[in-house]
PDB file of C-alpha atoms in Angstrom:
ATOM      1  CA  MET A   3      -3.740  11.359 -12.565  1.00 68.00           C
ATOM      2  CA  SER A   4      -4.922   7.553 -12.032  1.00 71.00           C
ATOM      3  CA  ASP A   5      -7.674   6.297 -14.243  1.00 69.00           C
ATOM      4  CA  PRO A   6     -10.450   4.964 -11.983  1.00 72.00           C
ATOM      5  CA  HIS A   7     -12.039   2.871 -14.738  1.00 78.00           C
ATOM      6  CA  ILE A   8      -8.543   0.686 -14.972  1.00 87.00           C
ATOM      7  CA  LEU A   9      -9.024   0.298 -11.126  1.00 89.00           C
ATOM      8  CA  SER A  10     -12.700  -0.250 -11.537  1.00 88.00           C
ATOM      9  CA  GLU A  11     -11.550  -3.562 -13.561  1.00 92.00           C
ATOM     10  CA  ILE A  12     -10.428  -5.296 -10.870  1.00 95.00           C
ATOM     11  CA  ILE A  13     -12.818  -4.986  -8.151  1.00 95.00           C
ATOM     12  CA  SER A  14     -15.098  -7.516  -7.448  1.00 94.00           C
ATOM     13  CA  GLU A  15     -18.621  -6.422  -8.720  1.00 93.00           C
ATOM     14  CA  ASP A  16     -20.533  -6.236  -4.960  1.00 94.00           C
ATOM     15  CA  VAL A  17     -17.522  -3.630  -4.001  1.00 94.00           C
ATOM     16  CA  SER A  18     -18.463   0.083  -4.324  1.00 91.00           C
ATOM     17  CA  LEU A  19     -15.452   2.507  -5.026  1.00 92.00           C
ATOM     18  CA  ASN A  20     -15.832   5.667  -3.606  1.00 92.00           C
ATOM     19  CA  LEU A  21     -13.021   8.612  -4.673  1.00 92.00           C
ATOM     20  CA  VAL A  22     -11.764  10.178  -1.662  1.00 92.00           C
ATOM     21  CA  GLU A  23      -9.425  12.733  -3.452  1.00 93.00           C
ATOM     22  CA  PRO A  24      -7.574  12.668  -6.560  1.00 94.00           C
ATOM     23  CA  ASP A  25      -5.664   9.178  -6.822  1.00 94.00           C
ATOM     24  CA  ILE A  26      -6.940   7.648  -3.312  1.00 95.00           C
ATOM     25  CA  TYR A  27     -10.214   5.625  -3.536  1.00 95.00           C
ATOM     26  CA  SER A  28     -12.058   3.667  -0.909  1.00 94.00           C
ATOM     27  CA  VAL A  29     -14.310   0.601  -0.397  1.00 94.00           C
ATOM     28  CA  TYR A  30     -15.529   2.749   2.816  1.00 90.00           C
ATOM     29  CA  SER A  31     -18.334   5.143   3.130  1.00 77.00           C
ATOM     30  CA  ILE A  32     -16.854   8.630   2.939  1.00 72.00           C
ATOM     31  CA  GLY A  33     -15.582   9.639   6.220  1.00 66.00           C
ATOM     32  CA  ASP A  34     -15.360   6.305   7.586  1.00 64.00           C
ATOM     33  CA  SER A  35     -11.997   4.772   8.398  1.00 63.00           C
ATOM     34  CA  PRO A  36     -11.569   2.110  10.488  1.00 64.00           C
ATOM     35  CA  GLY A  37      -7.600   1.983  10.519  1.00 62.00           C
ATOM     36  CA  SER A  38      -5.682   2.495  13.818  1.00 60.00           C
ATOM     37  CA  TYR A  39      -3.240   4.371  12.247  1.00 61.00           C
ATOM     38  CA  ASP A  40      -5.730   7.242  11.546  1.00 62.00           C
ATOM     39  CA  SER A  41      -6.471   8.383  15.480  1.00 60.00           C
ATOM     40  CA  VAL A  42      -5.015  11.618  16.513  1.00 61.00           C
ATOM     41  CA  GLY A  43      -1.234  11.702  16.031  1.00 65.00           C
ATOM     42  CA  ALA A  44      -0.735   8.101  15.291  1.00 64.00           C
ATOM     43  CA  SER A  45       0.537   8.289  11.673  1.00 60.00           C
ATOM     44  CA  MET A  46       2.824  10.856  13.147  1.00 65.00           C
ATOM     45  CA  ILE A  47       4.451   8.126  15.584  1.00 70.00           C
ATOM     46  CA  TYR A  48       4.290   5.674  12.686  1.00 69.00           C
ATOM     47  CA  ASP A  49       6.899   7.662  10.910  1.00 71.00           C
ATOM     48  CA  VAL A  50       8.987   8.727  13.572  1.00 70.00           C
ATOM     49  CA  VAL A  51       8.864   5.135  15.239  1.00 72.00           C
ATOM     50  CA  ALA A  52       8.169   2.518  12.786  1.00 71.00           C
ATOM     51  CA  CYS A  53      10.263   3.931  10.264  1.00 71.00           C
ATOM     52  CA  ASN A  54      12.923   4.340  12.473  1.00 75.00           C
ATOM     53  CA  ARG A  55      16.374   2.398  11.536  1.00 79.00           C
ATOM     54  CA  PHE A  56      16.706   1.402  15.474  1.00 81.00           C
ATOM     55  CA  TYR A  57      13.548   0.438  15.651  1.00 76.00           C
ATOM     56  CA  ASN A  58      13.563  -2.049  13.303  1.00 70.00           C
ATOM     57  CA  TRP A  59      16.827  -3.161  13.979  1.00 76.00           C
ATOM     58  CA  LEU A  60      16.051  -3.632  17.447  1.00 81.00           C
ATOM     59  CA  MET A  61      12.210  -5.349  16.998  1.00 76.00           C
ATOM     60  CA  TRP A  62      12.654  -7.193  13.670  1.00 75.00           C
ATOM     61  CA  GLY A  63      16.447  -7.740  13.482  1.00 76.00           C
ATOM     62  CA  TYR A  64      16.499  -6.194   9.835  1.00 77.00           C
ATOM     63  CA  SER A  65      17.796  -2.825   8.388  1.00 79.00           C
ATOM     64  CA  ILE A  66      15.378  -0.925   6.737  1.00 78.00           C
ATOM     65  CA  LYS A  67      17.803  -0.628   3.908  1.00 85.00           C
ATOM     66  CA  ASP A  68      16.460  -4.046   2.835  1.00 85.00           C
ATOM     67  CA  TYR A  69      13.112  -2.892   1.807  1.00 84.00           C
ATOM     68  CA  ALA A  70      14.272  -0.989  -1.006  1.00 89.00           C
ATOM     69  CA  PRO A  71      16.291  -3.855  -2.996  1.00 89.00           C
ATOM     70  CA  LEU A  72      13.188  -6.689  -1.560  1.00 89.00           C
ATOM     71  CA  CYS A  73      10.335  -4.396  -3.641  1.00 90.00           C
ATOM     72  CA  GLU A  74      12.764  -3.521  -6.380  1.00 91.00           C
ATOM     73  CA  ASP A  75      13.391  -7.518  -6.556  1.00 91.00           C
ATOM     74  CA  SER A  76       9.303  -7.940  -6.422  1.00 91.00           C
ATOM     75  CA  LEU A  77       8.265  -5.549  -8.955  1.00 90.00           C
ATOM     76  CA  ALA A  78      11.350  -7.205 -11.165  1.00 91.00           C
ATOM     77  CA  SER A  79       9.853 -10.914 -10.676  1.00 90.00           C
ATOM     78  CA  SER A  80       7.585 -10.530 -13.655  1.00 88.00           C
ATOM     79  CA  SER A  81       7.722  -7.860 -16.784  1.00 86.00           C
ATOM     80  CA  ALA A  82       3.614  -7.215 -16.988  1.00 88.00           C
ATOM     81  CA  GLY A  83       0.713  -7.731 -14.687  1.00 92.00           C
ATOM     82  CA  TRP A  84      -0.743  -5.884 -11.986  1.00 95.00           C
ATOM     83  CA  VAL A  85       1.283  -5.475  -8.465  1.00 95.00           C
ATOM     84  CA  LEU A  86      -0.472  -5.205  -4.927  1.00 95.00           C
ATOM     85  CA  ASP A  87       1.488  -3.670  -2.428  1.00 95.00           C
ATOM     86  CA  LEU A  88      -0.340  -4.740   0.619  1.00 93.00           C
ATOM     87  CA  ALA A  89      -0.290  -2.703   4.038  1.00 90.00           C
ATOM     88  CA  CYS A  90       1.681  -0.143   1.850  1.00 93.00           C
ATOM     89  CA  GLY A  91       1.642   2.315   5.111  1.00 89.00           C
ATOM     90  CA  SER A  92       3.374   5.689   3.596  1.00 91.00           C
ATOM     91  CA  LEU A  93       5.675   4.475   1.254  1.00 94.00           C
ATOM     92  CA  ALA A  94       8.339   4.971   3.293  1.00 90.00           C
ATOM     93  CA  PHE A  95      10.859   2.697   2.385  1.00 91.00           C
ATOM     94  CA  THR A  96       9.270   2.375  -1.355  1.00 94.00           C
ATOM     95  CA  ALA A  97       8.466   5.402  -2.723  1.00 94.00           C
ATOM     96  CA  GLU A  98      11.870   5.941  -4.828  1.00 94.00           C
ATOM     97  CA  ILE A  99      11.629   2.260  -6.255  1.00 94.00           C
ATOM     98  CA  TYR A 100       7.815   2.771  -7.394  1.00 94.00           C
ATOM     99  CA  ALA A 101       8.878   6.197  -8.769  1.00 93.00           C
ATOM    100  CA  ASN A 102      10.716   4.466 -11.511  1.00 89.00           C
ATOM    101  CA  CYS A 103       7.917   1.740 -11.906  1.00 81.00           C
ATOM    102  CA  SER A 104       6.217   3.154 -15.189  1.00 72.00           C
ATOM    103  CA  SER A 105       4.456   0.423 -16.785  1.00 82.00           C
ATOM    104  CA  ARG A 106       2.881  -2.011 -14.480  1.00 90.00           C
ATOM    105  CA  PRO A 107      -0.269  -1.172 -12.792  1.00 94.00           C
ATOM    106  CA  VAL A 108      -0.008  -0.773  -8.808  1.00 95.00           C
ATOM    107  CA  VAL A 109      -2.585  -0.774  -5.988  1.00 97.00           C
ATOM    108  CA  PHE A 110      -1.016   0.694  -3.071  1.00 97.00           C
ATOM    109  CA  LEU A 111      -3.740  -0.558  -0.197  1.00 96.00           C
ATOM    110  CA  ASP A 112      -3.808   0.355   3.154  1.00 93.00           C
ATOM    111  CA  GLN A 113      -6.387   0.562   6.084  1.00 90.00           C
ATOM    112  CA  SER A 114      -4.892   4.075   6.903  1.00 89.00           C
ATOM    113  CA  LEU A 115      -6.235   6.936   4.926  1.00 91.00           C
ATOM    114  CA  LYS A 116      -3.439   9.195   6.605  1.00 89.00           C
ATOM    115  CA  LEU A 117      -0.727   6.805   5.569  1.00 91.00           C
ATOM    116  CA  LEU A 118      -1.861   6.211   2.021  1.00 94.00           C
ATOM    117  CA  ARG A 119      -1.741  10.175   1.640  1.00 93.00           C
ATOM    118  CA  LYS A 120       1.661  10.462   3.209  1.00 93.00           C
ATOM    119  CA  GLY A 121       2.566   7.771   0.383  1.00 95.00           C
ATOM    120  CA  LYS A 122       0.555   9.535  -2.193  1.00 97.00           C
ATOM    121  CA  SER A 123       2.840  12.748  -0.791  1.00 96.00           C
ATOM    122  CA  ARG A 124       6.150  10.925  -1.025  1.00 95.00           C
ATOM    123  CA  LEU A 125       5.418   9.395  -4.386  1.00 95.00           C
ATOM    124  CA  GLU A 126       4.334  13.179  -6.053  1.00 96.00           C
ATOM    125  CA  LYS A 127       7.119  14.574  -4.429  1.00 96.00           C
ATOM    126  CA  LEU A 128       9.524  12.273  -6.243  1.00 95.00           C
ATOM    127  CA  LYS A 129       7.233  11.871  -9.858  1.00 91.00           C
ATOM    128  CA  GLY A 130       5.469  15.274  -9.793  1.00 91.00           C
ATOM    129  CA  ASN A 131       2.375  13.975 -10.385  1.00 91.00           C
ATOM    130  CA  ILE A 132       0.693   9.883  -9.997  1.00 92.00           C
ATOM    131  CA  SER A 133       1.017   7.997 -13.097  1.00 89.00           C
ATOM    132  CA  GLU A 134      -2.303   6.773 -14.240  1.00 89.00           C
ATOM    133  CA  ASN A 135      -1.333   3.188 -13.894  1.00 90.00           C
ATOM    134  CA  MET A 136      -0.959   3.960 -10.102  1.00 94.00           C
ATOM    135  CA  PHE A 137      -4.023   3.578  -7.338  1.00 96.00           C
ATOM    136  CA  PHE A 138      -4.240   4.302  -3.517  1.00 97.00           C
ATOM    137  CA  LEU A 139      -7.047   2.166  -2.346  1.00 97.00           C
ATOM    138  CA  HIS A 140      -8.324   2.475   1.481  1.00 96.00           C
ATOM    139  CA  ALA A 141      -9.337  -1.259   2.332  1.00 95.00           C
ATOM    140  CA  ASP A 142      -8.736  -4.044   4.231  1.00 89.00           C
ATOM    141  CA  ALA A 143      -6.045  -6.553   3.960  1.00 85.00           C
ATOM    142  CA  LEU A 144      -8.684  -9.519   5.512  1.00 83.00           C
ATOM    143  CA  GLN A 145     -11.167  -8.478   3.206  1.00 87.00           C
ATOM    144  CA  LEU A 146      -9.557  -7.794  -0.399  1.00 92.00           C
ATOM    145  CA  PRO A 147     -12.029  -5.946  -2.726  1.00 95.00           C
ATOM    146  CA  PHE A 148     -10.307  -7.387  -5.728  1.00 96.00           C
ATOM    147  CA  LYS A 149     -11.625 -10.403  -8.383  1.00 95.00           C
ATOM    148  CA  ALA A 150      -9.612 -13.852  -7.882  1.00 91.00           C
ATOM    149  CA  ASN A 151      -6.243 -14.123  -9.560  1.00 91.00           C
ATOM    150  CA  ILE A 152      -5.738 -10.566 -10.633  1.00 94.00           C
ATOM    151  CA  PHE A 153      -2.035  -9.827  -9.063  1.00 94.00           C
ATOM    152  CA  HIS A 154       0.906 -11.086 -10.694  1.00 93.00           C
ATOM    153  CA  THR A 155       2.896  -9.548  -7.955  1.00 93.00           C
ATOM    154  CA  VAL A 156       2.214  -8.909  -4.243  1.00 92.00           C
ATOM    155  CA  ILE A 157       4.267  -7.182  -2.188  1.00 91.00           C
ATOM    156  CA  SER A 158       3.696  -6.612   1.764  1.00 86.00           C
ATOM    157  CA  LEU A 159       6.532  -5.622   3.831  1.00 83.00           C
ATOM    158  CA  ASN A 160       5.159  -4.744   7.279  1.00 73.00           C
ATOM    159  CA  LEU A 161       1.708  -6.693   7.375  1.00 61.00           C
ATOM    160  CA  LEU A 162       1.526  -9.770   9.191  1.00 58.00           C
ATOM    161  CA  HIS A 163       3.093  -8.794  12.519  1.00 58.00           C
ATOM    162  CA  CYS A 164       0.184  -6.406  12.485  1.00 62.00           C
ATOM    163  CA  ILE A 165      -2.905  -8.750  12.444  1.00 66.00           C
ATOM    164  CA  ASP A 166      -4.482 -11.313  14.592  1.00 72.00           C
ATOM    165  CA  ASP A 167      -5.399 -13.516  11.697  1.00 77.00           C
ATOM    166  CA  VAL A 168      -2.511 -14.254   9.740  1.00 71.00           C
ATOM    167  CA  LYS A 169      -4.403 -17.789   8.084  1.00 78.00           C
ATOM    168  CA  THR A 170      -7.178 -15.529   6.862  1.00 74.00           C
ATOM    169  CA  ALA A 171      -4.835 -12.779   5.408  1.00 70.00           C
ATOM    170  CA  LEU A 172      -2.738 -15.503   3.699  1.00 70.00           C
ATOM    171  CA  LYS A 173      -6.186 -16.817   2.072  1.00 72.00           C
ATOM    172  CA  GLU A 174      -7.023 -13.512   1.131  1.00 67.00           C
ATOM    173  CA  ILE A 175      -3.692 -13.093  -0.788  1.00 69.00           C
TER     174      ILE A 175
END
């Protein structure tokens, strides 16, 4: 189980964390979820469509096999320091890589609580539990709740095409 005190050390002082369930925290009030993937059926469609290899090849021109090595290389880019997986989704492509990431603290951030739950479930199935250095955070990529200069590595595999204000997102990152 993750240690909330570790997570609270990197959160801005004006942000309150709420425990949604073990290992999942939110910057929103309990029951509040602005994520569009939290609507009925949307999270199911996400894994069926967005995680489909044909969809990725047709829409984006790449193979879903590229995600795991990209994540692995990103994690290997630094031997220490915090990792942020921004808009982590359901960890459909990266859960196996994170299951083997034991030492660096990782924040999996997504605006969808349902996708965070799916990601947590995937990781639990692979590892048996959630390590104390891994945190699932329900928050918005355009309003990151962290203190400045916390992360040594930021991974964001599927975010920029989903938002209207890319400039703001890049400033936040």
